[in-house]
Short mmCIF file of C-alpha atoms in Angstrom, two decimals:
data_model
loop_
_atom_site.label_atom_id
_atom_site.label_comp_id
_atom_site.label_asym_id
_atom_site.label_seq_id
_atom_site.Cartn_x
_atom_site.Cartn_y
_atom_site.Cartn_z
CA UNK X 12 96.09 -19.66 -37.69
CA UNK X 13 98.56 -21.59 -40.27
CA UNK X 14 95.56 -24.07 -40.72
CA UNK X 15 92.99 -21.45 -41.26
CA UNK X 16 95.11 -19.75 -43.76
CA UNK X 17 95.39 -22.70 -45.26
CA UNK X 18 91.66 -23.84 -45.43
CA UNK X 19 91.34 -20.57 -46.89
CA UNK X 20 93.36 -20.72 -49.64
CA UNK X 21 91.41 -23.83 -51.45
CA UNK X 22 88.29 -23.80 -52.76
CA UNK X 23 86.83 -26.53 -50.89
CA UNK X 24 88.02 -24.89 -47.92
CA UNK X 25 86.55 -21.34 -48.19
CA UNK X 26 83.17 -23.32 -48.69
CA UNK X 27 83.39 -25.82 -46.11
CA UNK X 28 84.39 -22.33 -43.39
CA UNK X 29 81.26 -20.56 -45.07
CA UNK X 30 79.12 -24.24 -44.44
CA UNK X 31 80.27 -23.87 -41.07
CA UNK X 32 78.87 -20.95 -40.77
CA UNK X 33 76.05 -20.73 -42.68
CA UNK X 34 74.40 -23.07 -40.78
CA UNK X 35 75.77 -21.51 -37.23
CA UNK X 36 74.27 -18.37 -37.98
CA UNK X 37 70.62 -20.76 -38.80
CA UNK X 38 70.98 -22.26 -34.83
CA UNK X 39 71.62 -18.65 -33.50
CA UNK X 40 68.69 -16.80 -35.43
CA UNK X 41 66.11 -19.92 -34.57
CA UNK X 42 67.54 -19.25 -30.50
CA UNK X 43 67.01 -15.63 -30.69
CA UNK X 44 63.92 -15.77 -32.75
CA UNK X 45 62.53 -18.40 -29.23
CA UNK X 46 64.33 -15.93 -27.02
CA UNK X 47 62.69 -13.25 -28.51
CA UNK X 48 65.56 -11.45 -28.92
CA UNK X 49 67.54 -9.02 -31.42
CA UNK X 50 69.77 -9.87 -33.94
CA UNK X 51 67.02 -12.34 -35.71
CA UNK X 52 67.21 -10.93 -38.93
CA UNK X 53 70.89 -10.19 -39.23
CA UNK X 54 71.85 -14.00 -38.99
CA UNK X 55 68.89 -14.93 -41.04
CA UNK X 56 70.64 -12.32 -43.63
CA UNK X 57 74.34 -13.73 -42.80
CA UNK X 58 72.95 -17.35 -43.52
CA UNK X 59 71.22 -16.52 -46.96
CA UNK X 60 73.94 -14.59 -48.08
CA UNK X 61 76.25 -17.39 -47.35
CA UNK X 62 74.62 -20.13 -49.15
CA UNK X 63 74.31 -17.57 -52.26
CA UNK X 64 78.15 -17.33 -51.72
CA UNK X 65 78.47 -21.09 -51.34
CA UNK X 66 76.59 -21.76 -54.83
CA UNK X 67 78.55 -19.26 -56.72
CA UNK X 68 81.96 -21.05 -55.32
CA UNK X 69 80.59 -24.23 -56.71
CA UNK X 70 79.82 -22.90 -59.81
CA UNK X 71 81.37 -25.74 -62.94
CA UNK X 72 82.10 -28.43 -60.18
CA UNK X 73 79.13 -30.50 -61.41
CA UNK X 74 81.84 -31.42 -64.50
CA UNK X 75 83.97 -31.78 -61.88
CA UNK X 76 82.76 -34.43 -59.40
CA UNK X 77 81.55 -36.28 -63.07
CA UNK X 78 84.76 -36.70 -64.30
CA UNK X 79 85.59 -38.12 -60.91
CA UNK X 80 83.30 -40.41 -61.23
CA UNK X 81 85.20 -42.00 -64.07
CA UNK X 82 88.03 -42.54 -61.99
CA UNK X 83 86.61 -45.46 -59.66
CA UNK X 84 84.52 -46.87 -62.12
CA UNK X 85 87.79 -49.73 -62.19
CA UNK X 86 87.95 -50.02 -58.74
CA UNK X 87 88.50 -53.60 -57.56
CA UNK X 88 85.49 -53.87 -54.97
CA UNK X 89 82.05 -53.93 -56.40
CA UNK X 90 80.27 -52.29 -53.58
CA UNK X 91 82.85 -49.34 -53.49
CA UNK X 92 82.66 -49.05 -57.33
CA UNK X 93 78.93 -48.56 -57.13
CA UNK X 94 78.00 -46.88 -53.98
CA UNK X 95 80.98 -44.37 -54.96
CA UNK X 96 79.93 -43.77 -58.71
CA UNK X 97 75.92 -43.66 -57.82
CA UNK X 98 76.93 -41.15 -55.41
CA UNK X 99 79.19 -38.41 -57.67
CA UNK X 100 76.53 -39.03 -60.13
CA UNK X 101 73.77 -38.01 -58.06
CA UNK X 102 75.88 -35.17 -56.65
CA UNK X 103 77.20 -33.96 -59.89
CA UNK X 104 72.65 -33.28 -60.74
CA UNK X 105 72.67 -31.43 -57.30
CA UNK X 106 75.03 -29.23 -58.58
CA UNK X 107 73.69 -28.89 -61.89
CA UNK X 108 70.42 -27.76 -60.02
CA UNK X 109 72.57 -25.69 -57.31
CA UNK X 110 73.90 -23.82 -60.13
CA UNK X 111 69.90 -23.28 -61.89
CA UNK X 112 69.04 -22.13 -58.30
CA UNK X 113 72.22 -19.22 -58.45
CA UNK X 114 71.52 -17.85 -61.87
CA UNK X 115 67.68 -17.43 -60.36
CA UNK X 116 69.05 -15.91 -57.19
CA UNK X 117 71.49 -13.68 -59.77
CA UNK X 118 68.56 -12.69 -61.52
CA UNK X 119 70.13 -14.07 -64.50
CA UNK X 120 67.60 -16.52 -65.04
CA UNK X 121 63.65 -16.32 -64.16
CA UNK X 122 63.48 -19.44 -61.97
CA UNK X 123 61.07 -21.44 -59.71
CA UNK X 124 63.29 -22.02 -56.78
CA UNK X 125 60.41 -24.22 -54.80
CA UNK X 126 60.58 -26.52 -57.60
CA UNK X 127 64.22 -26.26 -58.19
CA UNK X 128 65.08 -26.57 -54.37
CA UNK X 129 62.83 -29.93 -54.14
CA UNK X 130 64.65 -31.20 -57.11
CA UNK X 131 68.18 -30.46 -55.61
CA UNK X 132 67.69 -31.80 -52.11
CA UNK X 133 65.99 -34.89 -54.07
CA UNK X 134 69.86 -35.81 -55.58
CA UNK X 135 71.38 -34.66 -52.53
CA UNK X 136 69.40 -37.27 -50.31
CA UNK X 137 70.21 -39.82 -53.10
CA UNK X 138 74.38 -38.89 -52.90
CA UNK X 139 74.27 -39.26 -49.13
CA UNK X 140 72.49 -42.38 -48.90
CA UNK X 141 74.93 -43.75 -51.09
CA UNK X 142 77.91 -42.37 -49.00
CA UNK X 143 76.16 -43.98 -45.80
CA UNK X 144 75.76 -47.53 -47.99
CA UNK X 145 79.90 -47.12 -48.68
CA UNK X 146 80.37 -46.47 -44.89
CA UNK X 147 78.02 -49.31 -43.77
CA UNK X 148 80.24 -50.97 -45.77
CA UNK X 149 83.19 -50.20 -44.33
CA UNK X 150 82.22 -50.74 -40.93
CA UNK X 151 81.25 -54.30 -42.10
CA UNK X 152 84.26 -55.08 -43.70
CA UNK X 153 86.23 -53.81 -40.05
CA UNK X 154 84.04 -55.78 -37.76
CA UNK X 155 84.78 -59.01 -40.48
CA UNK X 156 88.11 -58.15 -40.25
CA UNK X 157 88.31 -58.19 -36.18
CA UNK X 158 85.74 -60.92 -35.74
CA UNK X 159 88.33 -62.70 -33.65
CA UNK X 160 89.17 -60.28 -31.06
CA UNK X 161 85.41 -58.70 -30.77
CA UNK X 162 83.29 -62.18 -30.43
CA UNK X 163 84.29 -64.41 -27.41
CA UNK X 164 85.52 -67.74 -28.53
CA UNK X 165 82.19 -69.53 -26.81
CA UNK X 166 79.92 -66.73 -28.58
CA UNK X 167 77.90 -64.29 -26.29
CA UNK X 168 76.49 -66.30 -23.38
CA UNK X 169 74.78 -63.29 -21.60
CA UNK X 170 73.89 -59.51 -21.72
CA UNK X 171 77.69 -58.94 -20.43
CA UNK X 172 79.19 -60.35 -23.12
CA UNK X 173 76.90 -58.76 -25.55
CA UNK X 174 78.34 -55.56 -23.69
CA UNK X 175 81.95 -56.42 -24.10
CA UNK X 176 81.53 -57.24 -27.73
CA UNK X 177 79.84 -54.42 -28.27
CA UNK X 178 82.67 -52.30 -26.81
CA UNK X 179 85.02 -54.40 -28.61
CA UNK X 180 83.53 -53.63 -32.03
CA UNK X 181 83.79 -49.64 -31.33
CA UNK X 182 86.82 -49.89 -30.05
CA UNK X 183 88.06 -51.43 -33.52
CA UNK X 184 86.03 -49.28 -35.86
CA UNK X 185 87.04 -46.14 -33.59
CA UNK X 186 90.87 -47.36 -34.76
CA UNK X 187 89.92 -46.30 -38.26
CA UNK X 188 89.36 -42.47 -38.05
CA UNK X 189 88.63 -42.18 -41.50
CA UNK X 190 85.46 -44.42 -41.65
CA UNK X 191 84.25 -42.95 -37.94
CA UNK X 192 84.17 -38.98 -39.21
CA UNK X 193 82.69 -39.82 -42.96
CA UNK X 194 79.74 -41.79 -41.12
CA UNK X 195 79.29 -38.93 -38.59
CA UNK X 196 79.41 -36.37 -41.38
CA UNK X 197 76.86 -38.20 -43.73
CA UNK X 198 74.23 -39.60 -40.57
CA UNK X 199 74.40 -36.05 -39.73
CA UNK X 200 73.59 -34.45 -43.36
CA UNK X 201 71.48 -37.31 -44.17
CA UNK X 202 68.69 -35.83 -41.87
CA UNK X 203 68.91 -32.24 -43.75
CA UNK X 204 67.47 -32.90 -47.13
CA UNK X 205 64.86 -34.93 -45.79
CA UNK X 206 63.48 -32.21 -43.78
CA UNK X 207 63.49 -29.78 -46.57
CA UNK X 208 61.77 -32.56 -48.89
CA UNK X 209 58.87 -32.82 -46.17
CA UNK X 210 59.71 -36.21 -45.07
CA UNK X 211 60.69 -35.64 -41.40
CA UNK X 212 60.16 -32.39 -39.01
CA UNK X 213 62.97 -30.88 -37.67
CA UNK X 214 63.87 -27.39 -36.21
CA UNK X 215 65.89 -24.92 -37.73
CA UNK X 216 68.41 -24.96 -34.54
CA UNK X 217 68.58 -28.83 -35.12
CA UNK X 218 69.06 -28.56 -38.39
CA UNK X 219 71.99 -25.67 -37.57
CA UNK X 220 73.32 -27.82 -35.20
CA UNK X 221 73.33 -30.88 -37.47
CA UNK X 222 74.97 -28.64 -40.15
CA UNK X 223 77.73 -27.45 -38.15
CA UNK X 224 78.34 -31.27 -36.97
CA UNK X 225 78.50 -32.33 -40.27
CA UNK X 226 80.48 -29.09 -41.14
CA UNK X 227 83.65 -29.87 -38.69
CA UNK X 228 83.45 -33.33 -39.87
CA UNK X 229 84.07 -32.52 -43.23
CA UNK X 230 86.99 -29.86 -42.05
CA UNK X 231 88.68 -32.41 -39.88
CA UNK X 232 88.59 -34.67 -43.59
CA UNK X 233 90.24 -31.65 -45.39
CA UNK X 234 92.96 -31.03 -42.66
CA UNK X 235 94.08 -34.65 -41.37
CA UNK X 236 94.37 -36.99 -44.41
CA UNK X 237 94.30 -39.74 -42.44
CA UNK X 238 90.79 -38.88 -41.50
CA UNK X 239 89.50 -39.00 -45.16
CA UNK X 240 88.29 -41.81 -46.49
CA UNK X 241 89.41 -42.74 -49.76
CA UNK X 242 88.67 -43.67 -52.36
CA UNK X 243 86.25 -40.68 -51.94
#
């Protein structure tokens, strides 16, 4: 309950609670819609109403995540640097467009949320692919790092040493709990955009249940420290 009351009382909390279930209540309404059961419409209601909700608690965090940006453009490793400051960059123009698409939902603005929703999963697929480059990365630089205890000293001779090593390498990686949830939460959004862009075909209940993966990933980031990977 502490940890809930918590969550709630930051920003990035409340949204990452209404992400959670946002895209819940998109697995439940796909089942029920198969099932041919009740209740279709209310979750299809609960999930619009909380990605309206989610947009307006974003609101002026496109300055934001720039101005972060500036803060790793010093960073020592090259890779980091870039994969970090590609990646705020292209999130900061999802925002910018998150933000078009809320004044249209608002009615404030007349807008043409097809073209505005291409446009904003466009950056988002760009952001993630750079988070997944930085985790890649990081995985590398563990395995390099452990290349002693993973690979036999006379190098895989058969299938069971590929095994072992194999095991050896997630056991090692697994040690770093920060690197293991960020990959989880990024493979797992990576797949989102590029259904809404066209370029794959997925379900709404897998995309719901990819959401809420990537959704508890993310909270288990904001909770644990250790499980956030930083620079971030």
């Amino acid at each position: 309950m502490e940890t809930i009351i918590k969550l709630n009382n930051q920003t990035a909390g409340r949204d990452k609670i209404a992400r959670l279930v946002q895209y819940l209540s998109k697995l439940l309404w796909y089942r029920l819609q198969q099932q041919q059961k009740n209740g279709v419409q209310t979750f299809k209601s609960l999930e619009y109403q909380l990605s309206t909700f989610r947009k307006l608690l974003r609101l002026g965090r496109c300055i934001d995540t720039l101005y972060a940006a500036l803060a790793v453009i010093k960073h020592p490793v090259s890779t980091v640097r870039l994969t970090i400051t590609l990646s705020k960059i292209s999130n900061a123009l999802f925002l910018l467009t998150d933000h078009i698409l809320w004044f249209g939902r608002a009615d404030i603005w007349n807008v043409n949320t097809d073209k505005w929703s291409r446009i904003s999963n466009k950056y988002w697929l760009y952001s993630i692919t750079m988070n997944l480059v930085r985790d890649f990365y990081e995985i590398l630089q563990i395995l390099k790092a452990e290349r002693s205890k993973i690979i036999p000293k006379g190098g895989c001779r058969n299938f069971n040493d590929i095994f072992k090593t194999g095991g050896r390498a997630f056991m090692c990686v697994q040690a770093t709990p920060s690197v293991i949830v960020d990959t989880v939460k990024n493979c797992c959004d990576f797949f989102i955009p590029l259904t809404a862009l066209g370029h794959i075909e997925l379900s709404p209940d897998t995309i719901g249940f990819l959401g809420v993966i990537s959704s508890i990933a993310g909270l288990i980031a904001l909770i644990q420290p250790i499980a956030k990977l930083t620079p971030a």
